[in-house]
PDB file of C-alpha atoms in Angstrom:
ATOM      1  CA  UNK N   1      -6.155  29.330 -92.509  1.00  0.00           C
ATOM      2  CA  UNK N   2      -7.254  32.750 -91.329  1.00  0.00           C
ATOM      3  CA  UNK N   3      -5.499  35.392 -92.836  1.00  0.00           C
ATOM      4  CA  UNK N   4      -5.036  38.653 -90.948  1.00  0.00           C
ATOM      5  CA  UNK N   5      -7.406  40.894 -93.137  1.00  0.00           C
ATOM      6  CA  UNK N   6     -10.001  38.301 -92.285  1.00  0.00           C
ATOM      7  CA  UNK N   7      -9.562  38.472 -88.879  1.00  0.00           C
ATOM      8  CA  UNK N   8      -9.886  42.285 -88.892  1.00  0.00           C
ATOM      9  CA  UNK N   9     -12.665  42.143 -90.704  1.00  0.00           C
ATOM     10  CA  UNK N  10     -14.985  39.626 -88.976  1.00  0.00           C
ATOM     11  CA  UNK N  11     -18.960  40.511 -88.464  1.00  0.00           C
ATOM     12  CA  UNK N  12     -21.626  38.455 -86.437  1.00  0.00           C
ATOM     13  CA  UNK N  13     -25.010  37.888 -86.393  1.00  0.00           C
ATOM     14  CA  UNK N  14     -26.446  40.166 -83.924  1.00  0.00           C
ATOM     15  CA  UNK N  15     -30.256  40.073 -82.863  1.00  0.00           C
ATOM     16  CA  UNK N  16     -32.253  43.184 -81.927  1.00  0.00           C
ATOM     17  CA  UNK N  17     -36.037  42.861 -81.259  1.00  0.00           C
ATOM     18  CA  UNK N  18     -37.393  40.756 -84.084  1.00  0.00           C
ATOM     19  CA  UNK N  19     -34.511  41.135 -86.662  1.00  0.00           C
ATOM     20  CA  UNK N  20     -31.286  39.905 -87.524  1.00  0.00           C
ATOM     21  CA  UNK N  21     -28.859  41.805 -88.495  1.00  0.00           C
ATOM     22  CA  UNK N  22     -24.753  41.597 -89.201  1.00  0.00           C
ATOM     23  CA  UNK N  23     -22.427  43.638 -87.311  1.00  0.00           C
ATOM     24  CA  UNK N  24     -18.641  43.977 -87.983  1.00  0.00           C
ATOM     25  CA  UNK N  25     -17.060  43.069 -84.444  1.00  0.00           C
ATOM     26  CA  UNK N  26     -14.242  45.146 -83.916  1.00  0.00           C
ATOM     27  CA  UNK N  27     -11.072  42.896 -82.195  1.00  0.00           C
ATOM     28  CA  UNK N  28      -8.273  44.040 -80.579  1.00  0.00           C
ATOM     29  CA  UNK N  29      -5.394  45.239 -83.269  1.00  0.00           C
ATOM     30  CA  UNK N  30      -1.926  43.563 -82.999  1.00  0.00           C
ATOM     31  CA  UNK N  31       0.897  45.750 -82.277  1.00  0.00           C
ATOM     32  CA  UNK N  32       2.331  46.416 -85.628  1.00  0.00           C
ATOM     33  CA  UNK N  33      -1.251  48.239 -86.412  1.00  0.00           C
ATOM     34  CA  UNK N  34       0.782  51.567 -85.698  1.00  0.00           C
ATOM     35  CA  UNK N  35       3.081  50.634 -88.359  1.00  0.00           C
ATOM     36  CA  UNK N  36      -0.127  50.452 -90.748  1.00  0.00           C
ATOM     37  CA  UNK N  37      -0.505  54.109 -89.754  1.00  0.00           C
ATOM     38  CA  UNK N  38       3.409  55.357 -90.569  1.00  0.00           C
ATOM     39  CA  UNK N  39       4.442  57.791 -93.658  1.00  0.00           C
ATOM     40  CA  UNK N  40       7.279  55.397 -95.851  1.00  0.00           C
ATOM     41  CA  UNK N  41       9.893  57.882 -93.790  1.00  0.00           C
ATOM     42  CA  UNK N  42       8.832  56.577 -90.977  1.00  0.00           C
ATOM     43  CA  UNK N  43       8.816  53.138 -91.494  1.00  0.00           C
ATOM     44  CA  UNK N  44      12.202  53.601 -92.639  1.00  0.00           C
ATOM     45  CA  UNK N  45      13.135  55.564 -89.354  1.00  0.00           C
ATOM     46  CA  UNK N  46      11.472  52.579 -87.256  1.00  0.00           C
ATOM     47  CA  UNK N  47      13.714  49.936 -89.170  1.00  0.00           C
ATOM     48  CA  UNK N  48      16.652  51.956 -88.859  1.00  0.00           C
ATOM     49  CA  UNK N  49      16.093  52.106 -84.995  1.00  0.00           C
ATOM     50  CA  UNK N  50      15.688  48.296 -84.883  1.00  0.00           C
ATOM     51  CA  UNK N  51      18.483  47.670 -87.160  1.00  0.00           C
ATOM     52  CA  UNK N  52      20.923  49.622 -84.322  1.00  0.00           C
ATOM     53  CA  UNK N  53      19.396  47.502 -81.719  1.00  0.00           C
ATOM     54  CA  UNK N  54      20.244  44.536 -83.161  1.00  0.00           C
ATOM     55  CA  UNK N  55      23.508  46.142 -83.815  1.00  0.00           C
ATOM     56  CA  UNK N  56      24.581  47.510 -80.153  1.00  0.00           C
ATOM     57  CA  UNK N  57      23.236  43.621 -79.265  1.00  0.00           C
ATOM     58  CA  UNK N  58      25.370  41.889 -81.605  1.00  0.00           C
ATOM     59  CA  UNK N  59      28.549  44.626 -80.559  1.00  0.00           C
ATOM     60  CA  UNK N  60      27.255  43.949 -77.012  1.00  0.00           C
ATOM     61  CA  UNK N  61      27.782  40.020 -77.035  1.00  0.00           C
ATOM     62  CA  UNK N  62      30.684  39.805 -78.992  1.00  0.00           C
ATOM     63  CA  UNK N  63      32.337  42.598 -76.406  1.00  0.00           C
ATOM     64  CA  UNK N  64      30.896  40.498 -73.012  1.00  0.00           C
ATOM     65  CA  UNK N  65      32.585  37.050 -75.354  1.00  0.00           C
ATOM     66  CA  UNK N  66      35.699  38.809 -75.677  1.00  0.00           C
ATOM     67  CA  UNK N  67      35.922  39.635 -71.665  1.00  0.00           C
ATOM     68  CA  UNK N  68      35.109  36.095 -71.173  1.00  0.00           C
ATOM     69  CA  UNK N  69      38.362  34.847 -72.713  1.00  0.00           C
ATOM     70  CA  UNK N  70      40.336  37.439 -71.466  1.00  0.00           C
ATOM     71  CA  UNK N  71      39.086  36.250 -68.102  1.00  0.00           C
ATOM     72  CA  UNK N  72      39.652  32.544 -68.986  1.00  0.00           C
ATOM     73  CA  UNK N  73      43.290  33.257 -70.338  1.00  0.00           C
ATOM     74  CA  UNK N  74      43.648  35.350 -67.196  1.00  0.00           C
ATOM     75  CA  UNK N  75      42.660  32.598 -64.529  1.00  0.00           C
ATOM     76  CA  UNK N  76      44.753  29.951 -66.653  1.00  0.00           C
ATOM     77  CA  UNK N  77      48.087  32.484 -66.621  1.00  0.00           C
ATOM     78  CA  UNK N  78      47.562  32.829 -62.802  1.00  0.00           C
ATOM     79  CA  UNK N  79      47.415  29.524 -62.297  1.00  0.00           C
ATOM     80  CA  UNK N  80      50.547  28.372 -63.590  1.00  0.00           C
ATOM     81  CA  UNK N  81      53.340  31.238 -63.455  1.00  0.00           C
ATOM     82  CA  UNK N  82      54.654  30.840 -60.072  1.00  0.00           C
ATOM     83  CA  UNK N  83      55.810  26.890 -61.392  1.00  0.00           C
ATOM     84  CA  UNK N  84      56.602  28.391 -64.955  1.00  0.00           C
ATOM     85  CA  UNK N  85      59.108  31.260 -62.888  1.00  0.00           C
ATOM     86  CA  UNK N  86      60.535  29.088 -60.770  1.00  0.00           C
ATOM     87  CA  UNK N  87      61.907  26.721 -63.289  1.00  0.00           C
ATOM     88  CA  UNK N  88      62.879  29.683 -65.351  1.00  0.00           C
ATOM     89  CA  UNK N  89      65.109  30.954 -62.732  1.00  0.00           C
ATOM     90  CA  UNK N  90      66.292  27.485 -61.403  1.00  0.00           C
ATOM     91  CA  UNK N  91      67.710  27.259 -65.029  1.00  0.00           C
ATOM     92  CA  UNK N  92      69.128  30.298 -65.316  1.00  0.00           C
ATOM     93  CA  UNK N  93      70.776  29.793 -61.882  1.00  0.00           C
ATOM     94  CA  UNK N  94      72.204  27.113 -62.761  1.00  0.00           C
ATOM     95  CA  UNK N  95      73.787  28.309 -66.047  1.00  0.00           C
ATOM     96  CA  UNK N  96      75.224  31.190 -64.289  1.00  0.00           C
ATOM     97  CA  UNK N  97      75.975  31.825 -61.140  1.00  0.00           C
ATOM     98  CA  UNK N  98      75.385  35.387 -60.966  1.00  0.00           C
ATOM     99  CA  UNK N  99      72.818  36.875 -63.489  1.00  0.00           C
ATOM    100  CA  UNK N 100      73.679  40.196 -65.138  1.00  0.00           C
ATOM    101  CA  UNK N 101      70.616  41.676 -66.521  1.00  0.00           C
ATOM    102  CA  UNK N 102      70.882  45.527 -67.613  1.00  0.00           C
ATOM    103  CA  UNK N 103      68.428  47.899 -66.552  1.00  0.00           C
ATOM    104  CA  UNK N 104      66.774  48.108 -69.608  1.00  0.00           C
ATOM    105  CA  UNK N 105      65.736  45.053 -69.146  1.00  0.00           C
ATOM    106  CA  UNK N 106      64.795  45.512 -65.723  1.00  0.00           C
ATOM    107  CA  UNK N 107      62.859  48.018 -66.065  1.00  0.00           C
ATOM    108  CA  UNK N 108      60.777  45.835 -69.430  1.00  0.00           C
ATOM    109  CA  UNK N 109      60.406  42.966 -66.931  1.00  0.00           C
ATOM    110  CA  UNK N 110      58.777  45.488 -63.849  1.00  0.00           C
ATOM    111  CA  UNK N 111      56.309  47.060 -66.972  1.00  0.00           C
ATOM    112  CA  UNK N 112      55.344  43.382 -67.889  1.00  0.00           C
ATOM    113  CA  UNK N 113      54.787  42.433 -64.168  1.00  0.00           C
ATOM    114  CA  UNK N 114      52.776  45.435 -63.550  1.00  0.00           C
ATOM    115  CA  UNK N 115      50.800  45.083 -66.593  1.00  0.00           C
ATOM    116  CA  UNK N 116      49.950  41.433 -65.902  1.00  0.00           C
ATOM    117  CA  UNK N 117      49.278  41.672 -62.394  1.00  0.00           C
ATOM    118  CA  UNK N 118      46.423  44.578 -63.599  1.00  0.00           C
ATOM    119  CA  UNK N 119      45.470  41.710 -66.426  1.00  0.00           C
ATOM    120  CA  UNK N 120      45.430  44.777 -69.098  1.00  0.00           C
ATOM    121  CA  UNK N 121      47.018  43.595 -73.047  1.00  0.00           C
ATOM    122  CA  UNK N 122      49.575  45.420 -74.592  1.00  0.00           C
ATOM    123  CA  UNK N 123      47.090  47.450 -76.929  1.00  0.00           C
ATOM    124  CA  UNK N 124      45.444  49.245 -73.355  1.00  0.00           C
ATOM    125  CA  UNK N 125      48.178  50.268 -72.175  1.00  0.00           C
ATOM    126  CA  UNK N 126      50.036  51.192 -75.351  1.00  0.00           C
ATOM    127  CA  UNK N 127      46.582  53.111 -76.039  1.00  0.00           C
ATOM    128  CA  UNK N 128      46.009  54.972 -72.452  1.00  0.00           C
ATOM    129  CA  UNK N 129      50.076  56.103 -72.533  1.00  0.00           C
ATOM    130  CA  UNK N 130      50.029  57.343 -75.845  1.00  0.00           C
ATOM    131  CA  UNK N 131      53.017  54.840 -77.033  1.00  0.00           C
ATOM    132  CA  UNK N 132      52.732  52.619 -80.344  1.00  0.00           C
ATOM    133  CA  UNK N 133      52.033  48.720 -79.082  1.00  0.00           C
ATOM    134  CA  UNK N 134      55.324  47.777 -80.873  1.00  0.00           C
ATOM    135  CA  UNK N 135      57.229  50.241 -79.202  1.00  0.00           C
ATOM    136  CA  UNK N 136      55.583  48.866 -75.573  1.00  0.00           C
ATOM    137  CA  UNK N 137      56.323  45.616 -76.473  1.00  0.00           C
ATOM    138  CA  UNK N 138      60.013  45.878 -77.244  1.00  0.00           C
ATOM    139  CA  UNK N 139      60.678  48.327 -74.056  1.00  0.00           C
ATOM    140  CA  UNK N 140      59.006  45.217 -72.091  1.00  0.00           C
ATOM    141  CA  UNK N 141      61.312  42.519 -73.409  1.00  0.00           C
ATOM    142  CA  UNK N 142      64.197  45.154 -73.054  1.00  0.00           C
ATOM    143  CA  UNK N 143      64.953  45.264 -76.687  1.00  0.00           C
ATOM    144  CA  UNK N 144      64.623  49.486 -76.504  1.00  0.00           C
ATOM    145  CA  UNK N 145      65.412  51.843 -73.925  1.00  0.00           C
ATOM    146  CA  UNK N 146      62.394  54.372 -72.687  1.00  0.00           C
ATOM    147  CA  UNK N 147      62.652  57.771 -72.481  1.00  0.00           C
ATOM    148  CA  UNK N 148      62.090  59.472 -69.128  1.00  0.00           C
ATOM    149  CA  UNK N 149      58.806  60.896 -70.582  1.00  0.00           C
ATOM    150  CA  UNK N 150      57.680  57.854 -72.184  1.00  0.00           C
ATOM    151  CA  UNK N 151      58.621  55.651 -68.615  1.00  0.00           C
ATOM    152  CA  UNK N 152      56.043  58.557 -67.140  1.00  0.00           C
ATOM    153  CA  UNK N 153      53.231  58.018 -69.036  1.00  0.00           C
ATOM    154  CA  UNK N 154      53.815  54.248 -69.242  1.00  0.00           C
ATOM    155  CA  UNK N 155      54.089  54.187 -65.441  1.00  0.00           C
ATOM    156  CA  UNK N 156      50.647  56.477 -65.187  1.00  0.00           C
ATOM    157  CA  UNK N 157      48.961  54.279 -67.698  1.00  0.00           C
ATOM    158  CA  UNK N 158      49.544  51.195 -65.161  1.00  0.00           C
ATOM    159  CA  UNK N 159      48.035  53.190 -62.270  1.00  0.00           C
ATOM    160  CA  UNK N 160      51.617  53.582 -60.397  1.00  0.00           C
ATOM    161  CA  UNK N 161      53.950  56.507 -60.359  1.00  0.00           C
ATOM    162  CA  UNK N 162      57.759  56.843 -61.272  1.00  0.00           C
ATOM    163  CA  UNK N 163      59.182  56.634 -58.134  1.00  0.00           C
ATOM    164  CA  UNK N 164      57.490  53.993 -57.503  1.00  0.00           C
ATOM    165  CA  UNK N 165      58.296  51.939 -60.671  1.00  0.00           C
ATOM    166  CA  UNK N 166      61.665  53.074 -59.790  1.00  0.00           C
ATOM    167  CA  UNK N 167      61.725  51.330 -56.738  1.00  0.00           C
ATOM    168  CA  UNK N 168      60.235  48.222 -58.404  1.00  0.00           C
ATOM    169  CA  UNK N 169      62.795  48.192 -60.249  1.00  0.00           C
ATOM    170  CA  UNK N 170      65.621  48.540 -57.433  1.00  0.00           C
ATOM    171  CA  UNK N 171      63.922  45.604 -55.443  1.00  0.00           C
ATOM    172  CA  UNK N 172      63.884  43.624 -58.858  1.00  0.00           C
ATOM    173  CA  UNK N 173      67.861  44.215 -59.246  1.00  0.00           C
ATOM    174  CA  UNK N 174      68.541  43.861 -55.732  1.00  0.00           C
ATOM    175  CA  UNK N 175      66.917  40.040 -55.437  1.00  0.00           C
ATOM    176  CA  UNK N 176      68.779  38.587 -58.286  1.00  0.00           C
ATOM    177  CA  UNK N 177      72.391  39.652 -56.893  1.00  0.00           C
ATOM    178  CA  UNK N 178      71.212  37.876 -53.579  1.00  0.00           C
TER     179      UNK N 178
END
């Protein structure tokens, strides 16, 4: 086995004129020669730098694994809510011939169908309007009642403004009395 000092170190048997004589032969260095040539600070510096890489790589894949499920949960949620709603309201139909759901809980149900429909979580848009995830949560299942100022920043943080959540909201009122 050839060890790398022997490799760097290899002569040969040149000939000039009448005379033999050896020569070292001088080979092309691998890459981690510059290392060879590095203070200790350095060397620490360069392993640092490569430790990060791997790092961001690592955060990198585990980021692009969680998107992947969050797709995957996405596409499986699509495919199955229209059958999921209808029986839901078939059975509440039947139970009760006119449904009497408070605004409070209207509006929670317009948040949740705007936040779906966008396929954000909770924690995004609990984060982006400023409003603990807890807090979100309980306004959607229309456990709490919003303040005006909290319904703004929660309708901004969905991408859709109050008026328009508003009207959501009407519409969403207005079909189950039909």
């Amino acid at each position: 086995m050839v060890t790398e000092n022997s490799v760097l170190n290899r002569t040969e048997l040149a000939h000039s004129g009448e005379s033999y004589e050896l020569k070292p032969v001088s080979l092309p260095q691998r890459g981690n020669a510059r290392v060879r040539d590095l203070t200790p600070a350095q060397k620490r510096a360069v392993m640092f730098a490569q430790q990060q890489v791997l790092r961001a790589k690592a955060a990198k894949k585990a980021k692009d694994d969680r998107q992947a499920a969050l797709s995957r949960m996405w596409m499986q949620d699509e495919d199955a809510p229209e059958a999921k709603r209808a029986a839901k309201i078939s059975v509440e139909d039947s139970s009760d011939s006119t449904q009497h759901v408070s605004l409070r809980e209207a509006i929670g149900h317009v948040l949740r169908d705007l936040r779906t429909k966008d396929h954000k979580t909770l924690r995004e848009v609990s984060e982006n309007a400023g409003v603990s995830l807890g807090y979100l949560s309980e306004v959607e299942r229309g456990q709490k009642e919003a303040s005006s100022e909290l319904l703004s920043s929660i309708a901004e943080a969905l991408g859709v403004s109050v008026p328009q959540m508003l009207r959501m909201v009407a519409d969403y009122l207005e079909s189950l009395e039909r």
